[in-house]
Short mmCIF file of C-alpha atoms and ligand atoms in Angstrom, two decimals:
data_model
loop_
_atom_site.label_atom_id
_atom_site.label_comp_id
_atom_site.label_asym_id
_atom_site.label_seq_id
_atom_site.Cartn_x
_atom_site.Cartn_y
_atom_site.Cartn_z
CA MET Y 1 -0.06 0.00 0.02
CA LYS Y 2 1.23 3.46 -0.87
CA LYS Y 3 2.14 5.62 2.12
CA TYR Y 4 2.36 9.03 0.21
CA TYR Y 5 0.71 10.21 -2.89
CA GLN Y 6 3.54 12.54 -3.80
CA PRO Y 7 6.47 11.33 -1.60
CA GLU Y 8 9.11 13.77 -2.92
CA ILE Y 9 6.87 16.71 -2.07
CA GLU Y 10 5.25 15.52 1.14
CA THR Y 11 8.65 14.54 2.76
CA MET Y 12 10.81 17.36 1.31
CA PRO Y 13 13.25 18.58 3.84
CA ARG Y 14 12.02 21.82 5.32
CA GLU Y 15 14.82 23.94 4.00
CA ALA Y 16 14.10 23.02 0.53
CA LEU Y 17 10.41 23.34 1.01
CA GLN Y 18 10.98 26.87 2.21
CA LYS Y 19 13.15 27.60 -0.90
CA LEU Y 20 10.46 26.50 -3.10
CA GLN Y 21 7.90 28.51 -1.28
CA SER Y 22 10.06 31.66 -1.70
CA GLU Y 23 10.37 31.07 -5.47
CA LYS Y 24 6.63 30.51 -5.82
CA LEU Y 25 5.73 33.37 -3.56
CA CYS Y 26 7.62 35.96 -5.71
CA LYS Y 27 5.96 34.73 -8.79
CA GLN Y 28 2.50 34.63 -7.28
CA VAL Y 29 2.79 38.04 -5.86
CA LYS Y 30 3.85 39.39 -9.36
CA HIS Y 31 0.79 37.67 -11.00
CA VAL Y 32 -1.62 39.17 -8.50
CA TYR Y 33 -0.22 42.63 -8.63
CA GLU Y 34 -0.39 42.61 -12.35
CA ASN Y 35 -3.80 41.08 -12.77
CA VAL Y 36 -5.77 42.02 -9.70
CA ALA Y 37 -6.55 45.70 -9.47
CA TYR Y 38 -8.23 45.42 -6.06
CA TYR Y 39 -5.11 43.91 -4.38
CA ARG Y 40 -2.81 46.12 -6.40
CA ASP Y 41 -4.59 49.13 -4.67
CA LEU Y 42 -4.14 47.44 -1.39
CA MET Y 43 -0.50 46.89 -2.00
CA ASP Y 44 -0.01 50.42 -3.24
CA LYS Y 45 -1.73 51.90 -0.17
CA ALA Y 46 0.65 49.79 1.96
CA GLY Y 47 3.67 51.02 -0.09
CA VAL Y 48 4.76 47.54 -1.22
CA LYS Y 49 5.81 46.53 -4.75
CA PRO Y 50 6.47 43.01 -6.00
CA GLU Y 51 10.09 43.75 -6.18
CA ASP Y 52 10.02 44.27 -2.27
CA ILE Y 53 9.11 40.43 -1.91
CA HIS Y 54 12.25 38.38 -2.16
CA GLY Y 55 11.04 35.38 -0.35
CA ILE Y 56 8.89 34.18 2.57
CA GLU Y 57 10.72 36.36 4.86
CA ASP Y 58 9.02 39.26 3.37
CA LEU Y 59 5.49 37.86 3.44
CA HIS Y 60 4.61 40.13 6.39
CA LEU Y 61 4.85 43.17 4.18
CA LEU Y 62 1.74 42.23 2.17
CA PRO Y 63 -1.60 43.48 3.16
CA PHE Y 64 -4.25 41.12 4.42
CA ILE Y 65 -7.45 40.14 2.51
CA SER Y 66 -10.70 39.38 4.45
CA LYS Y 67 -14.07 38.15 3.58
CA TYR Y 68 -15.12 41.82 3.59
CA ASP Y 69 -12.71 42.44 0.50
CA LEU Y 70 -14.07 39.48 -1.25
CA ARG Y 71 -17.56 40.61 -0.87
CA GLU Y 72 -16.51 44.25 -1.93
CA ALA Y 73 -14.95 42.68 -5.05
CA TYR Y 74 -17.82 40.34 -5.67
CA PRO Y 75 -18.06 38.55 -8.09
CA THR Y 76 -15.03 38.85 -10.25
CA GLY Y 77 -12.79 41.51 -8.43
CA PHE Y 78 -10.25 38.99 -7.42
CA LEU Y 79 -10.09 36.89 -10.82
CA ALA Y 80 -6.50 37.07 -12.07
CA VAL Y 81 -6.96 35.55 -15.43
CA PRO Y 82 -9.28 36.11 -18.38
CA LYS Y 83 -12.66 34.38 -17.69
CA GLU Y 84 -12.28 32.08 -20.74
CA ARG Y 85 -9.32 30.42 -19.11
CA CYS Y 86 -11.40 29.20 -16.26
CA VAL Y 87 -13.15 25.89 -16.36
CA ARG Y 88 -15.09 25.90 -13.08
CA VAL Y 89 -16.58 27.99 -10.30
CA HIS Y 90 -17.43 27.01 -6.78
CA SER Y 91 -18.83 29.00 -3.91
CA THR Y 92 -18.68 28.92 -0.06
CA SER Y 93 -21.52 27.44 1.91
CA GLY Y 94 -22.42 30.88 3.13
CA THR Y 95 -22.26 29.61 6.71
CA THR Y 96 -21.30 33.24 7.89
CA GLY Y 97 -22.96 35.46 5.35
CA LYS Y 98 -22.90 36.25 1.67
CA ARG Y 99 -21.48 33.45 -0.56
CA VAL Y 100 -17.85 33.92 -1.91
CA ILE Y 101 -17.20 32.76 -5.53
CA ALA Y 102 -14.00 31.01 -6.43
CA TYR Y 103 -12.60 30.47 -9.98
CA TYR Y 104 -10.43 27.63 -11.18
CA THR Y 105 -8.36 27.01 -14.29
CA GLN Y 106 -7.58 23.51 -15.06
CA HIS Y 107 -4.13 23.83 -13.47
CA ASP Y 108 -6.02 25.05 -10.24
CA ILE Y 109 -8.31 22.07 -10.38
CA ASP Y 110 -5.28 19.77 -10.75
CA LEU Y 111 -3.49 21.05 -7.75
CA TRP Y 112 -6.47 20.94 -5.63
CA GLU Y 113 -7.21 17.28 -6.61
CA ASP Y 114 -3.52 16.45 -5.82
CA CYS Y 115 -4.07 17.91 -2.26
CA CYS Y 116 -7.09 15.77 -1.88
CA ALA Y 117 -5.36 12.66 -3.24
CA ARG Y 118 -2.68 13.26 -0.60
CA ALA Y 119 -5.35 13.25 1.99
CA ILE Y 120 -6.95 10.06 0.70
CA THR Y 121 -3.73 8.17 0.60
CA ALA Y 122 -2.93 9.38 4.12
CA ALA Y 123 -6.09 7.81 5.28
CA GLY Y 124 -4.95 4.47 4.03
CA ALA Y 125 -6.80 4.37 0.73
CA ASP Y 126 -5.36 3.04 -2.57
CA LYS Y 127 -6.55 1.47 -5.78
CA GLY Y 128 -9.01 -1.32 -4.83
CA ASP Y 129 -10.68 0.91 -2.19
CA THR Y 130 -14.15 2.16 -2.69
CA LEU Y 131 -14.64 5.78 -1.59
CA GLN Y 132 -18.29 6.69 -0.67
CA ILE Y 133 -18.32 10.43 -1.08
CA CYS Y 134 -21.50 11.93 0.65
CA TYR Y 135 -20.19 15.54 0.87
CA GLY Y 136 -22.61 17.72 -1.21
CA TYR Y 137 -21.82 17.91 -4.83
CA GLY Y 138 -22.44 21.22 -6.63
CA LEU Y 139 -21.22 24.59 -5.73
CA PHE Y 140 -19.97 23.41 -2.38
CA THR Y 141 -16.43 22.19 -2.78
CA GLY Y 142 -16.64 19.04 -0.58
CA GLY Y 143 -18.08 16.66 -3.09
CA MET Y 144 -16.12 17.57 -6.20
CA GLY Y 145 -12.89 17.99 -4.43
CA LEU Y 146 -12.66 14.54 -2.82
CA HIS Y 147 -14.19 13.12 -6.00
CA GLY Y 148 -11.27 14.38 -8.07
CA GLY Y 149 -8.85 13.22 -5.40
CA SER Y 150 -10.27 9.74 -5.44
CA HIS Y 151 -9.90 9.50 -9.30
CA LYS Y 152 -6.34 10.68 -8.92
CA VAL Y 153 -5.60 7.88 -6.44
CA GLY Y 154 -7.50 5.25 -8.67
CA CYS Y 155 -10.07 4.39 -6.03
CA MET Y 156 -13.56 3.24 -7.03
CA THR Y 157 -15.53 6.48 -6.54
CA LEU Y 158 -19.21 6.43 -5.33
CA PRO Y 159 -20.54 10.00 -6.01
CA MET Y 160 -23.37 9.78 -3.65
CA SER Y 161 -23.50 13.47 -2.56
CA SER Y 162 -25.38 14.23 0.67
CA GLY Y 163 -28.81 13.03 1.85
CA ASN Y 164 -31.06 10.03 1.37
CA THR Y 165 -29.40 8.21 4.24
CA GLU Y 166 -31.25 4.77 3.56
CA ARG Y 167 -29.75 4.82 -0.08
CA GLN Y 168 -26.33 5.72 1.28
CA ILE Y 169 -26.50 2.65 3.59
CA GLN Y 170 -27.74 0.27 0.94
CA PHE Y 171 -24.82 1.32 -1.44
CA MET Y 172 -22.29 1.24 1.34
CA MET Y 173 -23.24 -2.38 2.20
CA ASP Y 174 -23.89 -3.65 -1.44
CA LEU Y 175 -20.79 -2.21 -2.87
CA GLU Y 176 -18.68 -2.66 0.30
CA ALA Y 177 -17.58 0.94 0.59
CA SER Y 178 -14.14 0.94 2.52
CA VAL Y 179 -13.86 4.91 3.03
CA LEU Y 180 -16.66 7.25 3.85
CA CYS Y 181 -16.24 10.95 3.06
CA CYS Y 182 -18.62 13.47 4.53
CA THR Y 183 -19.16 16.01 7.43
CA PRO Y 184 -18.47 14.58 10.88
CA SER Y 185 -22.17 15.41 11.75
CA TYR Y 186 -23.49 13.41 8.78
CA ALA Y 187 -21.04 10.55 9.66
CA ALA Y 188 -22.69 10.64 13.24
CA TYR Y 189 -26.27 10.37 11.60
CA ILE Y 190 -25.24 7.53 9.26
CA ALA Y 191 -23.74 5.65 12.27
CA GLU Y 192 -26.96 6.22 14.28
CA THR Y 193 -29.08 4.89 11.32
CA LEU Y 194 -26.92 1.97 10.88
CA LYS Y 195 -27.40 1.05 14.45
CA GLU Y 196 -31.08 1.32 14.25
CA MET Y 197 -30.98 -0.99 11.26
CA GLY Y 198 -29.35 -3.44 13.51
CA TYR Y 199 -25.74 -3.35 12.10
CA THR Y 200 -22.82 -3.72 14.54
CA PRO Y 201 -19.45 -2.14 13.87
CA ASP Y 202 -18.09 -5.43 12.64
CA LYS Y 203 -20.72 -5.87 10.01
CA ILE Y 204 -19.96 -2.32 8.40
CA PRO Y 205 -17.51 -2.64 5.48
CA LEU Y 206 -15.78 0.74 6.22
CA LYS Y 207 -12.23 0.96 7.40
CA ALA Y 208 -11.79 4.68 7.46
CA GLY Y 209 -13.56 7.92 7.16
CA ILE Y 210 -12.38 11.38 5.97
CA PHE Y 211 -14.42 14.04 7.76
CA GLY Y 212 -14.20 17.81 7.68
CA ALA Y 213 -15.74 21.10 6.55
CA GLU Y 214 -16.82 21.77 10.20
CA PRO Y 215 -15.24 21.83 13.55
CA TRP Y 216 -15.70 18.53 15.51
CA THR Y 217 -14.32 17.52 18.85
CA ARG Y 218 -11.93 14.62 19.89
CA GLU Y 219 -14.82 13.19 21.83
CA MET Y 220 -16.98 13.20 18.65
CA ARG Y 221 -14.14 11.53 16.80
CA GLU Y 222 -13.99 8.76 19.34
CA SER Y 223 -17.79 8.18 19.19
CA ILE Y 224 -17.80 7.95 15.30
CA GLU Y 225 -14.76 5.68 15.36
CA LYS Y 226 -16.39 3.33 17.78
CA SER Y 227 -19.88 3.24 16.22
CA LEU Y 228 -18.55 2.62 12.67
CA GLY Y 229 -15.57 0.49 13.57
CA ILE Y 230 -13.20 2.86 11.59
CA LYS Y 231 -10.26 5.21 11.96
CA ALA Y 232 -11.56 8.86 11.37
CA TYR Y 233 -9.24 11.33 9.73
CA ASP Y 234 -9.82 14.93 9.73
CA ILE Y 235 -9.57 17.11 6.58
CA TYR Y 236 -9.53 20.87 6.41
CA GLY Y 237 -10.13 23.47 3.64
CA LEU Y 238 -11.88 26.42 2.54
CA THR Y 239 -13.27 27.54 -0.87
CA GLU Y 240 -11.18 30.62 -0.99
CA MET Y 241 -7.95 28.50 -1.14
CA SER Y 242 -9.45 25.76 -3.36
CA GLY Y 243 -11.71 23.54 -1.12
CA PRO Y 244 -11.01 20.52 1.08
CA GLY Y 245 -7.38 19.30 1.28
CA VAL Y 246 -5.63 22.45 2.16
CA ALA Y 247 -4.67 20.33 5.17
CA PHE Y 248 -5.22 16.74 6.12
CA GLU Y 249 -4.48 14.28 8.92
CA CYS Y 250 -1.97 11.33 8.80
CA GLU Y 251 -2.01 8.03 10.79
CA ALA Y 252 -0.56 9.99 13.84
CA GLN Y 253 -3.98 11.82 14.19
CA SER Y 254 -2.19 14.67 15.92
CA GLY Y 255 -3.04 17.66 13.69
CA MET Y 256 -3.32 18.08 10.01
CA HIS Y 257 -0.40 18.60 7.56
CA ILE Y 258 -0.86 21.81 5.52
CA ASN Y 259 0.10 21.38 1.89
CA GLU Y 260 2.82 23.87 2.21
CA ASP Y 261 3.97 23.59 -1.37
CA HIS Y 262 0.77 25.29 -2.33
CA PHE Y 263 -0.21 27.30 0.68
CA ILE Y 264 1.63 29.23 3.30
CA ALA Y 265 0.08 29.42 6.79
CA GLU Y 266 0.59 32.13 9.40
CA ILE Y 267 -0.93 32.77 12.73
CA ILE Y 268 -1.85 36.25 13.71
CA ASP Y 269 -3.35 38.06 16.60
CA PRO Y 270 -6.86 38.75 15.31
CA GLN Y 271 -7.04 42.10 17.15
CA THR Y 272 -3.79 43.57 16.01
CA GLY Y 273 -2.66 41.70 12.93
CA GLU Y 274 0.62 40.92 14.48
CA VAL Y 275 2.21 37.73 13.38
CA LEU Y 276 2.63 35.35 16.38
CA PRO Y 277 5.47 32.86 16.87
CA GLU Y 278 4.87 29.07 16.13
CA GLY Y 279 2.75 27.44 19.00
CA SER Y 280 0.67 30.51 19.71
CA GLU Y 281 -3.19 30.27 19.31
CA GLY Y 282 -4.54 32.90 16.86
CA GLU Y 283 -6.18 33.38 13.57
CA LEU Y 284 -5.17 31.28 10.63
CA VAL Y 285 -4.03 33.21 7.53
CA PHE Y 286 -3.15 31.55 4.20
CA THR Y 287 -1.38 32.65 1.15
CA CYS Y 288 -1.63 30.77 -2.31
CA LEU Y 289 1.59 30.01 -3.86
CA ASP Y 290 0.78 28.74 -7.31
CA LYS Y 291 -2.99 29.41 -8.18
CA GLU Y 292 -3.82 31.02 -11.52
CA ALA Y 293 -7.51 32.12 -11.43
CA PHE Y 294 -8.11 32.97 -7.68
CA PRO Y 295 -4.88 33.53 -6.00
CA LEU Y 296 -5.42 35.05 -2.63
CA LEU Y 297 -2.58 36.56 -0.55
CA ARG Y 298 -2.63 36.58 3.27
CA TYR Y 299 -6.31 35.73 3.47
CA ARG Y 300 -7.71 35.93 6.96
CA THR Y 301 -9.75 32.66 7.52
CA ARG Y 302 -11.13 33.64 10.91
CA ASP Y 303 -10.30 30.08 12.04
CA ILE Y 304 -8.67 29.85 15.44
CA CYS Y 305 -5.80 27.56 15.44
CA ILE Y 306 -2.27 26.57 16.43
CA LEU Y 307 0.63 25.51 14.18
CA SER Y 308 3.40 23.14 14.91
CA SER Y 309 6.47 22.09 12.86
CA GLU Y 310 7.56 19.30 15.19
CA PRO Y 311 8.67 16.30 13.25
CA CYS Y 312 5.75 13.81 12.60
CA PRO Y 313 6.19 10.04 12.89
CA CYS Y 314 4.58 9.53 9.53
CA GLY Y 315 7.64 11.16 7.77
CA ARG Y 316 5.80 14.12 6.22
CA THR Y 317 7.61 17.41 6.73
CA HIS Y 318 4.83 19.74 6.21
CA ILE Y 319 3.71 21.90 9.19
CA LYS Y 320 0.69 20.71 11.15
CA MET Y 321 -2.35 22.83 12.24
CA ARG Y 322 -4.30 21.77 15.22
CA LYS Y 323 -7.99 21.05 14.58
CA PRO Y 324 -9.72 24.41 14.38
CA MET Y 325 -12.26 24.43 17.19
CA GLY Y 326 -14.30 27.27 15.85
CA ARG Y 327 -14.17 30.48 13.85
CA SER Y 328 -13.67 33.81 15.63
CA ASP Y 329 -17.21 34.53 14.41
CA ASP Y 330 -18.69 31.28 15.82
CA MET Y 331 -17.63 32.48 19.20
CA MET Y 332 -20.63 33.30 21.36
CA ILE Y 333 -20.47 36.04 23.94
CA ILE Y 334 -22.82 35.13 26.58
CA ARG Y 335 -23.29 37.16 29.65
CA GLY Y 336 -19.81 38.68 28.82
CA VAL Y 337 -18.03 35.38 28.68
CA ASN Y 338 -16.59 33.82 25.44
CA VAL Y 339 -17.91 30.44 24.49
CA PHE Y 340 -17.33 28.05 21.67
CA PRO Y 341 -19.97 25.44 20.73
CA SER Y 342 -17.15 22.90 20.70
CA GLN Y 343 -16.52 23.42 24.38
CA ILE Y 344 -20.11 22.33 25.05
CA GLU Y 345 -19.96 19.47 22.65
CA ALA Y 346 -16.72 18.09 24.42
CA VAL Y 347 -18.75 18.08 27.78
CA LEU Y 348 -21.75 16.51 26.24
CA VAL Y 349 -19.91 13.74 24.49
CA LYS Y 350 -17.61 12.84 27.41
CA ARG Y 351 -20.61 12.39 29.54
CA GLY Y 352 -22.12 9.91 27.17
CA TYR Y 353 -24.64 12.25 25.47
CA SER Y 354 -25.23 12.44 21.71
CA THR Y 355 -23.84 14.98 19.36
CA ASN Y 356 -27.33 16.07 18.57
CA TYR Y 357 -27.70 19.31 20.46
CA ARG Y 358 -28.81 22.91 19.81
CA ILE Y 359 -27.94 26.13 21.57
CA GLU Y 360 -30.40 28.87 21.77
CA LEU Y 361 -29.57 32.29 22.91
CA ASP Y 362 -31.87 35.17 23.55
CA ARG Y 363 -32.16 38.28 25.58
CA VAL Y 364 -34.88 38.85 28.06
CA ASN Y 365 -34.95 41.95 30.40
CA ASN Y 366 -31.51 42.94 29.15
CA SER Y 367 -29.95 39.73 30.17
CA ASP Y 368 -28.71 36.72 28.18
CA THR Y 369 -30.68 33.51 28.17
CA PHE Y 370 -28.70 30.37 27.42
CA ASP Y 371 -30.52 27.12 26.70
CA ILE Y 372 -29.06 23.85 25.50
CA TYR Y 373 -31.33 21.24 24.10
CA VAL Y 374 -29.64 17.72 24.14
CA GLU Y 375 -31.08 14.74 22.61
CA LEU Y 376 -31.15 11.54 24.88
CA THR Y 377 -30.08 8.30 23.18
CA PRO Y 378 -32.67 5.62 23.16
CA GLU Y 379 -30.62 3.78 25.74
CA GLN Y 380 -30.67 6.91 28.01
CA PHE Y 381 -34.31 7.71 27.52
CA THR Y 382 -36.58 7.50 30.53
CA ASP Y 383 -39.98 9.09 31.31
CA THR Y 384 -39.23 9.50 34.95
CA VAL Y 385 -39.23 13.29 35.48
CA ARG Y 386 -37.00 12.98 38.53
CA GLU Y 387 -34.37 11.38 36.74
CA ILE Y 388 -34.34 13.56 33.78
CA SER Y 389 -34.07 16.50 35.96
CA ALA Y 390 -31.33 15.21 37.87
CA MET Y 391 -29.34 14.55 34.60
CA GLU Y 392 -30.10 18.01 33.56
CA ARG Y 393 -28.76 19.62 36.79
CA PHE Y 394 -25.68 17.50 36.45
CA LEU Y 395 -24.86 18.53 33.00
CA GLU Y 396 -25.55 22.17 33.91
CA GLY Y 397 -22.90 21.81 36.65
CA ALA Y 398 -20.31 20.15 34.22
CA ILE Y 399 -20.82 22.89 31.58
CA HIS Y 400 -20.52 25.66 34.35
CA THR Y 401 -17.21 23.97 35.35
CA MET Y 402 -16.03 24.16 31.72
CA ILE Y 403 -17.01 27.66 30.80
CA GLY Y 404 -17.72 29.44 33.92
CA ILE Y 405 -21.44 30.23 33.33
CA SER Y 406 -24.54 28.05 33.65
CA PRO Y 407 -26.92 27.22 30.93
CA LYS Y 408 -30.33 25.79 31.32
CA VAL Y 409 -30.15 22.18 29.91
CA HIS Y 410 -33.23 20.51 28.33
CA LEU Y 411 -32.93 16.80 27.72
CA VAL Y 412 -35.35 15.87 24.82
CA ALA Y 413 -36.55 12.68 23.38
CA PRO Y 414 -34.48 10.74 20.79
CA LYS Y 415 -34.91 11.99 17.18
CA THR Y 416 -36.24 15.51 18.05
CA ILE Y 417 -33.36 17.53 16.88
CA ASP Y 418 -33.01 17.97 13.18
CA ARG Y 419 -30.11 16.02 11.62
CA SER Y 420 -27.84 17.56 9.06
CA ASP Y 421 -26.34 15.92 6.00
CA GLY Y 422 -23.90 18.86 5.52
CA LYS Y 423 -22.62 21.30 7.91
CA ALA Y 424 -24.58 21.27 11.15
CA VAL Y 425 -26.30 24.37 12.64
CA ARG Y 426 -25.67 24.15 16.41
CA VAL Y 427 -26.44 27.74 17.48
CA VAL Y 428 -29.67 29.79 17.10
CA ASP Y 429 -28.98 33.32 18.37
CA LYS Y 430 -32.26 35.02 18.71
CA ARG Y 431 -30.55 38.00 20.15
CA LYS Y 432 -29.54 39.23 16.68
CA LEU Y 433 -33.34 39.54 15.92
CA HIS Y 434 -33.75 42.26 18.56
CA ASP Y 435 -30.67 44.21 17.40
P1 ADP B 501 -18.15 28.81 4.62
O1 ADP B 501 -17.27 29.71 4.99
O2 ADP B 501 -19.40 29.30 3.95
O3 ADP B 501 -18.52 27.68 5.61
P2 ADP B 501 -16.57 26.71 3.16
O4 ADP B 501 -17.50 25.75 2.73
O5 ADP B 501 -15.58 27.16 2.15
O6 ADP B 501 -17.37 28.10 3.40
O7 ADP B 501 -16.00 26.27 4.58
C1 ADP B 501 -14.72 26.62 4.98
C2 ADP B 501 -14.68 26.60 6.59
O8 ADP B 501 -15.19 25.41 7.12
C3 ADP B 501 -13.26 26.88 7.11
O9 ADP B 501 -12.88 28.19 7.18
C4 ADP B 501 -13.55 26.27 8.54
O10 ADP B 501 -14.18 27.31 9.35
C5 ADP B 501 -14.44 25.20 8.46
N1 ADP B 501 -13.83 23.89 8.28
C6 ADP B 501 -13.38 23.27 7.25
N2 ADP B 501 -12.82 22.01 7.51
C7 ADP B 501 -12.79 22.08 8.80
C8 ADP B 501 -12.29 21.02 9.89
N3 ADP B 501 -11.74 20.02 9.49
N4 ADP B 501 -12.31 21.36 11.14
C9 ADP B 501 -12.83 22.53 11.57
N5 ADP B 501 -13.51 23.51 10.67
C10 ADP B 501 -13.33 23.21 9.42
ZN1 ZN B 502 2.14 13.08 9.97
#
C-alpha cells in the first residue's frame, strides 16, 4: 500500500520546501499585482511593490485580505486570469454570510485534486478501495474536491452526494464501501441509522473515514470511530484556497499537515494583525503559492488555530495545524463570557450524550438567556421526570465548570433535533433579531 501520494513533495526537507515557497511566492505576488486591481490598490496603499518581496521572509509586508474584501470585489474582483481560461466556479456554503465565488483554471483544479489525493492516501486508501463521497456535490467544494482526489488515487468512486441516508447505507453495504467521506455530523447520523437498522460495527465494511468542513471535537471522533468501527481522519479546507485538502491528517492523528508547497500558513493576533510565533493560538492566515485564477494572498480565515512544525512520525515534513475548534465568528459572547460550541460538545460527548444538540440564545430583560437542548439516546431515554431533571442539573454543573457560566439544559426525546447531511447548525442566536 502506498504511504504517500507525492512522496518527494510530502517528505521534502523543510529547507528545500521553504526555498520552493520563496520562489513560488515571488511569482505569485507578481501575478496578483499585475492582474488584480483590487489587491494592487491594497499593495500600493501599503507602499509595497512586487520587487520588495524576495522570499517568505518578506511575506509580512503584504496586506491582508478578509471576507469583507471578497464581498466588496464580488463577483469577479479577485479573478486574475481572463474568464475564458477558467473551467469551473465553486462557492462557499455561506455559513457566515454572503457567499464567496471562487474560480479555477484546469491547473488550479489539478493542484486541488492532488491535495485531496494526498489526504485520501494518508487515510490508507489506494487502488482497490471504494470511496463513498457524501459531501454535497455542486457549488460546495466538498463533493467535487474529494471526487477528483479519489480518481487521482485510482479508487472506485461512489459519487453519492449528501442526503437520502437509507440509499447511502444500501450502497455502502452492497458495494462494500471502504472509506466514507462526509461532514462529521453526517457521519454521526449515518452511524446512528446503521445502528437502528441492526448493524454492529463489525458488519460495516468501512475501514476509514475522511471527515471535515466543520469543527468537531476529539470526543466526537472517538464516538464515530467506535460506532462505525473505523479510523476517522480530519480534513480541512476552504473554498477561498480551493476547497478541502488544504490540510489533512495522517495516521498520527495529531494535527493536519498543511500542503505547504501550495499554501503558506501564518498565525496572527486577530485584534492587532501581528504575526505570532509558532505554537501560539490565533487566527489562521493563508497565502496561495501557485494558483492561476483565484490567488489570494494573506487571506484571513477567521479560524482559530495553532501551528506546529515538530517532526511527525509519518515522515511528512509539512507543518501541522491543530484542529480548528471554531471560527472567531462562531464564538458566542454570553453574559460577557466567550464560549465556543465545541466546548459544550466536548462536555456532552464525554458524559455519554449524543452530538445532537442545539444552543439557543436570547435576551430577556436585558440579560442573556442560554438554553441547550440535548437529545437523549434511546438507551438513556426515561420518562421519569425526577431522573431527567437530575441528569439536567448534572450537565448544567459540568458545563459551568467548563466555561464559567450556567446554561439551562433541556434533555429531549430521541430524534427530536434536526439532523444535518452537510454542515450542522448548532447555534440559534435570537438576540440578533432584537438588534
Ligand atoms: P463557509 O465559510 O461558507 O462555511 P466553506 O464551505 O469554504 O465556506 O468552509 C470553510 C470553513 O469550514 C473553514 O474556514 C472552517 O471554518 C470550516 N472547516 C473546514 N474544515 C474544517 C475542519 N476539518 N475542522 C474545523 N473546521 C473546518
Ligand atoms: Zn504526519
